[in-house]
PDB file of C-alpha atoms in Angstrom:
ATOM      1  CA  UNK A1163       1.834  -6.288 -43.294  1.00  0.00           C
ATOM      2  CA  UNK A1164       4.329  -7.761 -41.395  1.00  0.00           C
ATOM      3  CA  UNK A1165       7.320  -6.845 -43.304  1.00  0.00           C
ATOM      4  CA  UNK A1166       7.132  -3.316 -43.345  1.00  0.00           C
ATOM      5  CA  UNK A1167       7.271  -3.250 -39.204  1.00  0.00           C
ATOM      6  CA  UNK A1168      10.583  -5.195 -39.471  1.00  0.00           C
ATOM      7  CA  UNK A1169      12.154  -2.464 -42.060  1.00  0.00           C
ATOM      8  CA  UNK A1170      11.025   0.257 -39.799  1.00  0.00           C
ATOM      9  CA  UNK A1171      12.424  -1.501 -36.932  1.00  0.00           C
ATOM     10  CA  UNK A1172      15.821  -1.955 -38.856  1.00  0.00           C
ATOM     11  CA  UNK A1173      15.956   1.914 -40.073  1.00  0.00           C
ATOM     12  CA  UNK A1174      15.231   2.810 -36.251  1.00  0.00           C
ATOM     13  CA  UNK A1175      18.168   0.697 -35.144  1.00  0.00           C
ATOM     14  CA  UNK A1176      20.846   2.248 -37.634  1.00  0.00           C
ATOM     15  CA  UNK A1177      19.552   5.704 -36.839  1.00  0.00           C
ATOM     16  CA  UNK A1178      20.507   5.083 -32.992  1.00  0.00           C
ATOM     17  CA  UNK A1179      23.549   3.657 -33.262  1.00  0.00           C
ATOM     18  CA  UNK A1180      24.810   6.860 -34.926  1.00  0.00           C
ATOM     19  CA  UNK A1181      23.700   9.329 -32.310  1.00  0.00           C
ATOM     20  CA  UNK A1182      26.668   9.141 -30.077  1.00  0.00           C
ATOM     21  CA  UNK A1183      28.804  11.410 -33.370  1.00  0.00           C
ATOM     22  CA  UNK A1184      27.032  14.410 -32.230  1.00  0.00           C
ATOM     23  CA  UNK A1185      28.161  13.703 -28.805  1.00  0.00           C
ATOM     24  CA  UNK A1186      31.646  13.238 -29.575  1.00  0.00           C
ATOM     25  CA  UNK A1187      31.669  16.615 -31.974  1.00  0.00           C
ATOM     26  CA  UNK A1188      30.097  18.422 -29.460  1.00  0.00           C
ATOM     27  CA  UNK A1189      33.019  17.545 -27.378  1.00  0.00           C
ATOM     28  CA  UNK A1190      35.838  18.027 -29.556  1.00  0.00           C
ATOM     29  CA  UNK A1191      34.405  21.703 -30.416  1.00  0.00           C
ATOM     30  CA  UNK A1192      33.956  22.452 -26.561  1.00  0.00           C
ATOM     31  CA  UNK A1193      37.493  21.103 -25.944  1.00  0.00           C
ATOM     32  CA  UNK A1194      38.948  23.253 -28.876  1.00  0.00           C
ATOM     33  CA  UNK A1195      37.256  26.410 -27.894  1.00  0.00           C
ATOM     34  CA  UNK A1196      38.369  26.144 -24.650  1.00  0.00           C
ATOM     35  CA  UNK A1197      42.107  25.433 -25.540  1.00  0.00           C
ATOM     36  CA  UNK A1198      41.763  28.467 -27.261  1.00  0.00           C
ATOM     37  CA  UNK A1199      40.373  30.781 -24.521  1.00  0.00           C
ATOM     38  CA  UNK A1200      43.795  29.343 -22.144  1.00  0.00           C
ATOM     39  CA  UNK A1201      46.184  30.121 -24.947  1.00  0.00           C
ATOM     40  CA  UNK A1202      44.774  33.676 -25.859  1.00  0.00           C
ATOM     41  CA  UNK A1203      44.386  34.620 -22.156  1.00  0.00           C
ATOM     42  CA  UNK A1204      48.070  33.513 -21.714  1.00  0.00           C
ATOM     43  CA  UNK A1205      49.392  35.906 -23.837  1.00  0.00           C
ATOM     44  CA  UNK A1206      50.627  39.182 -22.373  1.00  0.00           C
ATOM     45  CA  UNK A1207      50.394  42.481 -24.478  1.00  0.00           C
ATOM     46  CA  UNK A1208      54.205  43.806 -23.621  1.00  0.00           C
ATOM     47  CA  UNK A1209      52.929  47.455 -24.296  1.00  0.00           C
ATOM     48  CA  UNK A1210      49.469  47.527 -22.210  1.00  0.00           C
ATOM     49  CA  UNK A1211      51.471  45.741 -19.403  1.00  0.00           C
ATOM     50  CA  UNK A1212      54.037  48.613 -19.494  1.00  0.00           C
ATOM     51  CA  UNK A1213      51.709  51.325 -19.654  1.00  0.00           C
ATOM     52  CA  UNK A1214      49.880  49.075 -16.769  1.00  0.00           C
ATOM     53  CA  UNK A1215      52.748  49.208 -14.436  1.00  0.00           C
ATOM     54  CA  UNK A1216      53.509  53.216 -15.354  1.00  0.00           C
ATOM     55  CA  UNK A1217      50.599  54.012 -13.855  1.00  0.00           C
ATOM     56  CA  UNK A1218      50.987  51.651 -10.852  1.00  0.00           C
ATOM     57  CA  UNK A1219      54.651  53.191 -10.368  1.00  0.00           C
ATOM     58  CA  UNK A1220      52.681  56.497 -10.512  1.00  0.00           C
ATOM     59  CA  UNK A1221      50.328  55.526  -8.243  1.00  0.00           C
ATOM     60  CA  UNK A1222      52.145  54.075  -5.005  1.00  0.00           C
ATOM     61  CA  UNK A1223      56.082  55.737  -5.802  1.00  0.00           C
ATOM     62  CA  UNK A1224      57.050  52.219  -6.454  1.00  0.00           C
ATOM     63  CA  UNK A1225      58.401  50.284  -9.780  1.00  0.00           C
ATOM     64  CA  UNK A1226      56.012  47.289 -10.568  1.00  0.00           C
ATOM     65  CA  UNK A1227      57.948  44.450 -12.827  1.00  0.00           C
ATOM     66  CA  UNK A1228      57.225  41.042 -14.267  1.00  0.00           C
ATOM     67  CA  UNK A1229      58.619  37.913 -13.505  1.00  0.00           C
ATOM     68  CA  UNK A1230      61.368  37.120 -15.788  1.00  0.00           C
ATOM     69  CA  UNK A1231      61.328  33.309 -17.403  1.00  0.00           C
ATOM     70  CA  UNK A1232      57.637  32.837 -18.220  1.00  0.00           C
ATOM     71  CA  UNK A1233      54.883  34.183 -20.816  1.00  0.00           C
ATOM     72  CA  UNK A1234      51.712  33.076 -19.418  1.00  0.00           C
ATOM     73  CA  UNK A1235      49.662  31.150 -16.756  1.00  0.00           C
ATOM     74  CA  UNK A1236      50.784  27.865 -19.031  1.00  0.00           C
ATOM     75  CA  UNK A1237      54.036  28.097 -18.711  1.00  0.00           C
ATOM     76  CA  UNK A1238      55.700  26.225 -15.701  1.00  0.00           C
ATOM     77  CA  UNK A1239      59.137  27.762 -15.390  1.00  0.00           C
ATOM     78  CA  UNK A1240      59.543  26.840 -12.061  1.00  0.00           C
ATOM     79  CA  UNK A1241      60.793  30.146 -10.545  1.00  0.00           C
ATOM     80  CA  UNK A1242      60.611  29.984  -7.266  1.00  0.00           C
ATOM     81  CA  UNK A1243      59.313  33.157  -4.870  1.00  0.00           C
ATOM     82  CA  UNK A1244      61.747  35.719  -3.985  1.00  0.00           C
ATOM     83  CA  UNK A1245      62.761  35.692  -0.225  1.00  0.00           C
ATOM     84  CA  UNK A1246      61.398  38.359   1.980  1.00  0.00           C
ATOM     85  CA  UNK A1247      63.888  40.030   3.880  1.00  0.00           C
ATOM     86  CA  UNK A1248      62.838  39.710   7.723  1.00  0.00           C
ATOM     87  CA  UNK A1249      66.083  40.961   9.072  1.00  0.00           C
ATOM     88  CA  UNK A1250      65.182  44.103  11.832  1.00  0.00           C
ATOM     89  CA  UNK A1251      65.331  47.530  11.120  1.00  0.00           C
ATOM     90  CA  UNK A1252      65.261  50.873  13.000  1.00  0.00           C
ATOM     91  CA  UNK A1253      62.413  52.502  13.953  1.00  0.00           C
ATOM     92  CA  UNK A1254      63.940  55.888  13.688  1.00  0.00           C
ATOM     93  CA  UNK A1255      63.897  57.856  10.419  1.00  0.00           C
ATOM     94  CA  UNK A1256      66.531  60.683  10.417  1.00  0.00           C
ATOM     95  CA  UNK A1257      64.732  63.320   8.811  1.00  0.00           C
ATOM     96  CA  UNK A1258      67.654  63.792   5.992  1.00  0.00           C
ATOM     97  CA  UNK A1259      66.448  60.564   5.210  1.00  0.00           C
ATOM     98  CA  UNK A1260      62.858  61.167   4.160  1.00  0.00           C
ATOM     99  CA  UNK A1261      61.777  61.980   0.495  1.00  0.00           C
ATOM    100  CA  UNK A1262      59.577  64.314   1.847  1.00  0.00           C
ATOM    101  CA  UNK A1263      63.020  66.822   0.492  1.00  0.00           C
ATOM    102  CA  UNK A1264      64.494  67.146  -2.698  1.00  0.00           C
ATOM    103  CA  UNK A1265      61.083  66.030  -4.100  1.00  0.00           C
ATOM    104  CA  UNK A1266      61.937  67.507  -7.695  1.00  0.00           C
ATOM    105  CA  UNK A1267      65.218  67.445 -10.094  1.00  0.00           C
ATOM    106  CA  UNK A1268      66.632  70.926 -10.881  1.00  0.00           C
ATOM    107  CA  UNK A1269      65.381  69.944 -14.685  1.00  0.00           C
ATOM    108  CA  UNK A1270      61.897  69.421 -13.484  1.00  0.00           C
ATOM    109  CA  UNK A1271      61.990  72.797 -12.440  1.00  0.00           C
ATOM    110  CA  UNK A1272      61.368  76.551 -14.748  1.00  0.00           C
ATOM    111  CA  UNK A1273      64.103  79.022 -14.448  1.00  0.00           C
ATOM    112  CA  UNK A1274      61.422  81.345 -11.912  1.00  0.00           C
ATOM    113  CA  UNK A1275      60.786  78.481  -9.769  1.00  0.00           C
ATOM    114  CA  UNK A1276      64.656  77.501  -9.009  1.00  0.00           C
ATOM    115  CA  UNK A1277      64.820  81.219  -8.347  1.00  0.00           C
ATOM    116  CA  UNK A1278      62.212  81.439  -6.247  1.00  0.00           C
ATOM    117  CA  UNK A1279      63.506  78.517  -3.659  1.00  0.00           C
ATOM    118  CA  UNK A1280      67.019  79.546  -4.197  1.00  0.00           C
ATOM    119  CA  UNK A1281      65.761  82.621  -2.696  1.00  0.00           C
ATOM    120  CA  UNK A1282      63.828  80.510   0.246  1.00  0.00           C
ATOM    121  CA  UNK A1283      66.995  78.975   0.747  1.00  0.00           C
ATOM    122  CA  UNK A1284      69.617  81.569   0.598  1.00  0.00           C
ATOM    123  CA  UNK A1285      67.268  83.319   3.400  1.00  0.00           C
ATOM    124  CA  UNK A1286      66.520  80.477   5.578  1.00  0.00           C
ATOM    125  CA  UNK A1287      70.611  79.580   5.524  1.00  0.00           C
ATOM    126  CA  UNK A1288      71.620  83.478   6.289  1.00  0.00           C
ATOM    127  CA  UNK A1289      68.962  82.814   9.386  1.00  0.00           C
ATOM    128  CA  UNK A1290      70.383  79.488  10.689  1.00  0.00           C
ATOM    129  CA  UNK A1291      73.811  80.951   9.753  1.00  0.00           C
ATOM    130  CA  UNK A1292      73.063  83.796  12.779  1.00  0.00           C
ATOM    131  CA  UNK A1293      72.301  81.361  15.063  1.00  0.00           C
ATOM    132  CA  UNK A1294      76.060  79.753  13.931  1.00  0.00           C
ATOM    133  CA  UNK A1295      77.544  82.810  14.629  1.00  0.00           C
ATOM    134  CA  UNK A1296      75.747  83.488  17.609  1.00  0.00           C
ATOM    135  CA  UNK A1297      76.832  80.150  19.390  1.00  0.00           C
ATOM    136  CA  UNK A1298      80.513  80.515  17.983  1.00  0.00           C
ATOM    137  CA  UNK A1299      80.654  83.868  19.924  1.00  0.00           C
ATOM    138  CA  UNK A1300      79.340  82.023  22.645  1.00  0.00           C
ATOM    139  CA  UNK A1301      81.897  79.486  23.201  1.00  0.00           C
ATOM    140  CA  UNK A1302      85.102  81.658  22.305  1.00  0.00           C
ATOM    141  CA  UNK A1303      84.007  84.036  24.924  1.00  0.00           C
ATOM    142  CA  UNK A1304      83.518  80.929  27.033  1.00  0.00           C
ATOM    143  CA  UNK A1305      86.743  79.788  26.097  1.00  0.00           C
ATOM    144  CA  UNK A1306      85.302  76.738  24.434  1.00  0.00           C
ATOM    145  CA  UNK A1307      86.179  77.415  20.897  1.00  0.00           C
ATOM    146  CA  UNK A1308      86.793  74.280  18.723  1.00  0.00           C
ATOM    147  CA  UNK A1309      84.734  72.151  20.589  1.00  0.00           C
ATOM    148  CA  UNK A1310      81.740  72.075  18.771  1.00  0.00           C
ATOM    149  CA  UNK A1311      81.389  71.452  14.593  1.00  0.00           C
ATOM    150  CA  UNK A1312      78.835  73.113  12.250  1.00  0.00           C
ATOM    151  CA  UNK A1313      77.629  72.070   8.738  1.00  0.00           C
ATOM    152  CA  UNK A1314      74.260  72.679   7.051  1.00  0.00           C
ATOM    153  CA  UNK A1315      72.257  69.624   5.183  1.00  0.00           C
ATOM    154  CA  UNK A1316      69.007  69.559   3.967  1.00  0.00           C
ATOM    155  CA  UNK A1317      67.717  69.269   7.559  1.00  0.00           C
ATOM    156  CA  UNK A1318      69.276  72.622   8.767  1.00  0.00           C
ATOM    157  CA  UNK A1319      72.079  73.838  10.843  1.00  0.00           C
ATOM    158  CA  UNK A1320      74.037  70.405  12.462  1.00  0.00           C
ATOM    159  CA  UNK A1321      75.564  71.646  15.693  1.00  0.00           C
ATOM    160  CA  UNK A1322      77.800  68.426  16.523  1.00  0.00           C
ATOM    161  CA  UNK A1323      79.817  67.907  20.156  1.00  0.00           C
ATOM    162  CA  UNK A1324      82.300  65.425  19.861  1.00  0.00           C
ATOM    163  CA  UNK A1325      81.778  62.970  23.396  1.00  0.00           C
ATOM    164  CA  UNK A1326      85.204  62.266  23.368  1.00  0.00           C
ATOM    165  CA  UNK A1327      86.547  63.925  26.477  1.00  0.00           C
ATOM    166  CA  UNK A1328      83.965  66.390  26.359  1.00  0.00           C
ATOM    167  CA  UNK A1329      80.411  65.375  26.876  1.00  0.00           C
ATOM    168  CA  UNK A1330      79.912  61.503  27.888  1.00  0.00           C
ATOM    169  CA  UNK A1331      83.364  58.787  29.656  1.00  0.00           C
ATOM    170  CA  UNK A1332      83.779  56.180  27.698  1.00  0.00           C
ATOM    171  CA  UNK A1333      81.172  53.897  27.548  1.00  0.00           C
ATOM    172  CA  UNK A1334      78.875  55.916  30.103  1.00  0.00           C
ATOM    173  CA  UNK A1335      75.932  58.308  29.020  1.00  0.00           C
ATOM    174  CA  UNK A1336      76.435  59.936  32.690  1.00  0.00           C
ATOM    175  CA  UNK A1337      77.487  63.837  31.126  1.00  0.00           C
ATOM    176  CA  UNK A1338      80.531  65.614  32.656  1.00  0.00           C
ATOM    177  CA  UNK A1339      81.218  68.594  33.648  1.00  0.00           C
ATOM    178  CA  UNK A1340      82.764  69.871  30.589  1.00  0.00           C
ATOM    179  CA  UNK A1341      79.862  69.032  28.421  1.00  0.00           C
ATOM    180  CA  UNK A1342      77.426  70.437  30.915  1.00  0.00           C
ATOM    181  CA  UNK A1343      79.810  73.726  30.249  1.00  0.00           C
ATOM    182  CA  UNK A1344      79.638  73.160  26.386  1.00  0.00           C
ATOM    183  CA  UNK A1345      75.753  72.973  26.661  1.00  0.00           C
ATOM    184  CA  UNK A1346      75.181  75.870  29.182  1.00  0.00           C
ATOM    185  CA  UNK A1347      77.205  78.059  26.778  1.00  0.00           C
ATOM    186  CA  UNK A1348      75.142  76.751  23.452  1.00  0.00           C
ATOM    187  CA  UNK A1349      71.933  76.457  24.978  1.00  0.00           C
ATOM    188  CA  UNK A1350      71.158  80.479  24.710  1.00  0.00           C
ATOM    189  CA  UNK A1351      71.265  80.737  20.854  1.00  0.00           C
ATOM    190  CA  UNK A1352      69.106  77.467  20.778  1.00  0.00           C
ATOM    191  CA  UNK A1353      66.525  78.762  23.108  1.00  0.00           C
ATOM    192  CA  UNK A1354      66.047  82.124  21.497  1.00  0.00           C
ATOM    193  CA  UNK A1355      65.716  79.962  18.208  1.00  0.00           C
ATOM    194  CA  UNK A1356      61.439  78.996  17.145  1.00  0.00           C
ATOM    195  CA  UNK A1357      62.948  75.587  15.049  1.00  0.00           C
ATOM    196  CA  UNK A1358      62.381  72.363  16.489  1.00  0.00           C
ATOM    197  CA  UNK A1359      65.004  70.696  17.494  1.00  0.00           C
ATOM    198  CA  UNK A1360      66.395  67.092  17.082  1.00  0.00           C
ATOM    199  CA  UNK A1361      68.954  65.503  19.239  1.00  0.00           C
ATOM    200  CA  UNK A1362      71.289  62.211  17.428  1.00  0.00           C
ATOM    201  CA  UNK A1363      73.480  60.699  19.629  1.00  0.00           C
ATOM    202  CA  UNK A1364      75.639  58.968  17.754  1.00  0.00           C
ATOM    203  CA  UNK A1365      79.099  55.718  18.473  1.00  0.00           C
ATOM    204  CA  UNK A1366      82.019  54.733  16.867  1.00  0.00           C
ATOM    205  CA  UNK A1367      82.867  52.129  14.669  1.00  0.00           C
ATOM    206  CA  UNK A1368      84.715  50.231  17.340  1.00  0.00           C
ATOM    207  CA  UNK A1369      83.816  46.258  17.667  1.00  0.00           C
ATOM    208  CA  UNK A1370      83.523  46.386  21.107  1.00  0.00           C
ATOM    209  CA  UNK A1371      80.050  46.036  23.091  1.00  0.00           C
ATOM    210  CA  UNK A1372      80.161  49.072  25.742  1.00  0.00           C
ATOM    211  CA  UNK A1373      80.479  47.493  29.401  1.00  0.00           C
ATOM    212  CA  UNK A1374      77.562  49.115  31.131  1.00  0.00           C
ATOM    213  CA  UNK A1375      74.660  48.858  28.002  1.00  0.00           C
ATOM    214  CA  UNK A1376      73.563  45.661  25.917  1.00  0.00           C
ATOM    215  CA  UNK A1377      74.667  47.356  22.166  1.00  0.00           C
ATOM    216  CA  UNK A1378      75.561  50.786  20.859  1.00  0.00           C
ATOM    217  CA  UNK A1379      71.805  51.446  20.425  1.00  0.00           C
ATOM    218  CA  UNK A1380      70.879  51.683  23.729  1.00  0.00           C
ATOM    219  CA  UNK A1381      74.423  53.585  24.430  1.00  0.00           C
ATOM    220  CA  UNK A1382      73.545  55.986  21.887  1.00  0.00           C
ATOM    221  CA  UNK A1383      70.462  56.940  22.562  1.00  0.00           C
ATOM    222  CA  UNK A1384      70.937  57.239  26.165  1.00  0.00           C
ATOM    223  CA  UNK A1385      73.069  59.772  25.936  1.00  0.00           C
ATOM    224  CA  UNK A1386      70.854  61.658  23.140  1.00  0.00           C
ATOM    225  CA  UNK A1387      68.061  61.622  26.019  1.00  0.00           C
ATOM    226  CA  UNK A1388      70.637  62.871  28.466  1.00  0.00           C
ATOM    227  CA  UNK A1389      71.503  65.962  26.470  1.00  0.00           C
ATOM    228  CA  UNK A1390      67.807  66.512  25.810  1.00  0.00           C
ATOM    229  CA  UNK A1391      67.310  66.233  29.763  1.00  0.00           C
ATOM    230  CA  UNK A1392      69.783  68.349  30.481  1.00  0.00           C
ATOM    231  CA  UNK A1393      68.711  71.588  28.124  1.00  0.00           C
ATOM    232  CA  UNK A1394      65.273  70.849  29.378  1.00  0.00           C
ATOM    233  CA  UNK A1395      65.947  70.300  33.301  1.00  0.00           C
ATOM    234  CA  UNK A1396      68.798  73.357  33.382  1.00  0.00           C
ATOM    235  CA  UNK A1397      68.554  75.505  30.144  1.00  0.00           C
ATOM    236  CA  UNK A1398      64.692  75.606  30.298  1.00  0.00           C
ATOM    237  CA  UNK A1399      64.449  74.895  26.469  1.00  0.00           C
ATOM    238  CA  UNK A1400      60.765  74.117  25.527  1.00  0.00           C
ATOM    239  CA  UNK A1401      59.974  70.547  25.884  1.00  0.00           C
ATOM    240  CA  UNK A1402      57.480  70.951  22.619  1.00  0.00           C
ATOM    241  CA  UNK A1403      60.460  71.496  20.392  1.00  0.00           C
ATOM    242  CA  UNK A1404      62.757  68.764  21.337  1.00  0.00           C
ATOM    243  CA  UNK A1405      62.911  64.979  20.186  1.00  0.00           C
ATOM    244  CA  UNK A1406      65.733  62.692  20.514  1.00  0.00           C
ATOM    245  CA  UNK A1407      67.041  59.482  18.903  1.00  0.00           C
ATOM    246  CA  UNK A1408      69.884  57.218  18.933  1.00  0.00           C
ATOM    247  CA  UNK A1409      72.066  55.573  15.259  1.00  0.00           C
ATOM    248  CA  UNK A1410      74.409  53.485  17.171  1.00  0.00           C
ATOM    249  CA  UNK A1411      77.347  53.793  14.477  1.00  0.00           C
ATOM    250  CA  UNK A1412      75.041  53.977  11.529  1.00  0.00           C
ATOM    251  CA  UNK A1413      76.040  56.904  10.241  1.00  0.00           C
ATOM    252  CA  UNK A1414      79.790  57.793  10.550  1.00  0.00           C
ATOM    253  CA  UNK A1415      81.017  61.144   9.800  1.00  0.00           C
ATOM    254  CA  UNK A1416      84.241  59.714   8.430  1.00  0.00           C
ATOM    255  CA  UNK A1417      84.852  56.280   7.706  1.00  0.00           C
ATOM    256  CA  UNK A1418      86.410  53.698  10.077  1.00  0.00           C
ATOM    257  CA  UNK A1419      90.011  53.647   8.645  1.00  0.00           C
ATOM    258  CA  UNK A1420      90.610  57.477   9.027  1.00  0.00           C
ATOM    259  CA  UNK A1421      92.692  57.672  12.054  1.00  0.00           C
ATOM    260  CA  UNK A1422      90.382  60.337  13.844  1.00  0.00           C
ATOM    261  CA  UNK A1423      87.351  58.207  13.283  1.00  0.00           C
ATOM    262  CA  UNK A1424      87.214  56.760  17.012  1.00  0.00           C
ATOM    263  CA  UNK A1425      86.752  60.544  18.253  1.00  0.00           C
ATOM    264  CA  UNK A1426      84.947  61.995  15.244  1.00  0.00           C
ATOM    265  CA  UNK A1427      81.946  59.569  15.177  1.00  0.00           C
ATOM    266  CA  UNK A1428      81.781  59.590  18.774  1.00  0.00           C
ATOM    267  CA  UNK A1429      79.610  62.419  18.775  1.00  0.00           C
ATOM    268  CA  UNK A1430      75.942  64.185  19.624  1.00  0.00           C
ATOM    269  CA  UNK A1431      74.492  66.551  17.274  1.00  0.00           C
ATOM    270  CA  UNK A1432      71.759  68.934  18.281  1.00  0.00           C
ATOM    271  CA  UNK A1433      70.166  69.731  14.433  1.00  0.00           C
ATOM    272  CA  UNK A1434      68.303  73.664  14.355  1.00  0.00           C
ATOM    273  CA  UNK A1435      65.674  71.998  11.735  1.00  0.00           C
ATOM    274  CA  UNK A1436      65.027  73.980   9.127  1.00  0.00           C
ATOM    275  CA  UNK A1437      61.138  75.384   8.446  1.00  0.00           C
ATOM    276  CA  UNK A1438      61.652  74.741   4.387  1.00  0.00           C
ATOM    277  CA  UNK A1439      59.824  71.686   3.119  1.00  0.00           C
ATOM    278  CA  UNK A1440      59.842  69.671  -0.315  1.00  0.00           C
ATOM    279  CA  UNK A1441      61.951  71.096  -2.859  1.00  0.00           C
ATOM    280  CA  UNK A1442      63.174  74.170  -0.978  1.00  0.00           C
ATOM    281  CA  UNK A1443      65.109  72.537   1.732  1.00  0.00           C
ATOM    282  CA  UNK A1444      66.799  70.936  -1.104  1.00  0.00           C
ATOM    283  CA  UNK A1445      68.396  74.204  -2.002  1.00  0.00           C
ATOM    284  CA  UNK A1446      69.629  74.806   1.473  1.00  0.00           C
ATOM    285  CA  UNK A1447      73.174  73.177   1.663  1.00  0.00           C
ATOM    286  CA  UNK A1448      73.846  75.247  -1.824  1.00  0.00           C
ATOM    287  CA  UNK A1449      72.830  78.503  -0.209  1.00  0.00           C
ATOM    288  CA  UNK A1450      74.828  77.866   2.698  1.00  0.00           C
ATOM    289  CA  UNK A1451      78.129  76.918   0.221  1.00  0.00           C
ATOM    290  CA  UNK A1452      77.286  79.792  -2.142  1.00  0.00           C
ATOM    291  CA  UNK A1453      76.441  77.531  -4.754  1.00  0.00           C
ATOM    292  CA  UNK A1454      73.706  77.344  -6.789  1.00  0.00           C
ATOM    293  CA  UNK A1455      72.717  73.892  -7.423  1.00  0.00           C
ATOM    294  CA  UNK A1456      70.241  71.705  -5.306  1.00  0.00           C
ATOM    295  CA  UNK A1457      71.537  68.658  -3.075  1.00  0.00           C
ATOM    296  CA  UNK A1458      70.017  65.177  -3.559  1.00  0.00           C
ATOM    297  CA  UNK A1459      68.950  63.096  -0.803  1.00  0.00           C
ATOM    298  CA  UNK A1460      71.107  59.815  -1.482  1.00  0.00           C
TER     299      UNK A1460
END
């Protein structure tokens, strides 16, 4: 009896001391499997990514790309993060410079549709040309003709007063007696006017800091807020339709090596905003020119 316990003790041994090759399969499948999860999940579909970041684009106005050098969350290209740009900016948006206009392409548009806002247009720019004509009469009768400039933008009729000699000394924002003139004679045609009004003081491209104000900034916007005083204070011009700002030398209306840049860009503009919105207001300068083709906002 005693030797069949001893064979059943041997065949118990050899069938333990196999045991640890299931562990070791069980391992290697687990590891395999899971390799292959990483690499399929590391693989981007080109085409559902694109159609992905179409839609984001859609979404928030904004192109969404991929990082160029890698293929997956395996790959360490060592790309390093792109550098955010903490350098200040304004906090004053010109209106011309909102994409709240020109919302639409002339080729996004039917043939009745351009027609209909060239027709917006062409009647808001016959409007705001009145009030052009109306101030021109003004000042000749005045004997202030060719002191003040006119153009039309997207925005609406740009009345601009050059400072030099006119409205502001150099370097003050204190307004002389001339522009008070210039101002008393315009200030009619703007008060009879409903459109809101926006006042830009604007510097030249001179490198000098002005003597009595830390930068241009302050110097420009000064004297925007002295003009708007001034039509409030003594042409009785409703308060709820003026705003003013200040662009330092930001935007020039000719650039720094024309020779009549120091007393071009030197200037305040009182802008007759136009009450067309979107894609309408892009038609404006056109109708004004006599041309038929939108602007762009650039």
């Amino acid at each position: 009896m005693s030797t069949p316990k001893k064979k059943r003790g041997h065949e118990e041994d050899h069938e333990n001391s196999e045991r640890w090759l299931l562990t070791y399969a069980d391992m290697v499948t687990l590891l395999m499997v899971l390799f292959i999860v990483m690499f399929a999940i590391s693989q981007v579909d080109q085409k559902k990514f694109a159609q992905l970041s179409g839609g984001l684009a859609k979404s928030f106005g904004a192109p969404v790309t991929m990082l160029e050098g890698g293929h997956g969350i395996l790959d360490d290209t060592g790309i390093a993060p792109a550098a955010v740009d903490l350098s200040p900016v304004s906090s004053v948006v010109r209106p011309a410079d909102t994409p709240a206009t020109a919302t639409k392409t002339s080729t996004d548009l039917t043939p009745s549709q351009v027609a209909k806002l060239q027709g917006e247009a062409k009647a808001e720019a016959n409007r705001l040309d009145a009030v052009r004509e109306q101030i021109e009469k003004a000042l000749e009768k005045a004997g202030l003709k060719g002191q003040v400039k006119f153009r039309m933008d997207q925005r609406g009729l740009v009345v601009s007063v050059v400072t030099d000699k006119v409205l502001f000394p150099a370097d003050l924002a204190t307004l002389s007696p001339a522009g008070q003139r210039v101002l008393d004679t315009v200030a009619p045609a703007l008060r009879e006017t409903t459109n809101m009004l926006s006042i830009e003081g604007h510097t030249n491209t001179v490198a000098v800091k002005p003597r009595f104000f830390p930068t241009e900034w302050e110097l420009s916007s000064a004297r925007a807020v002295t003009v708007l005083r001034y039509l409030l204070d003594r042409d009785h011009i409703d308060p709820g339709r003026v705003s003013a700002a200040g662009f330092a030398d930001q935007h020039p209306l000719v650039p720094p090596s024309d020779p009549r840049a120091n007393v071009l860009n030197r200037r305040v503009e009182i802008v007759v905003l136009s009450a067309l919105t979107g894609d309408a207001a892009a038609f404006l300068p056109s109708a004004a020119a006599g041309t038929g083709t939108p602007s762009t906002v650039g």
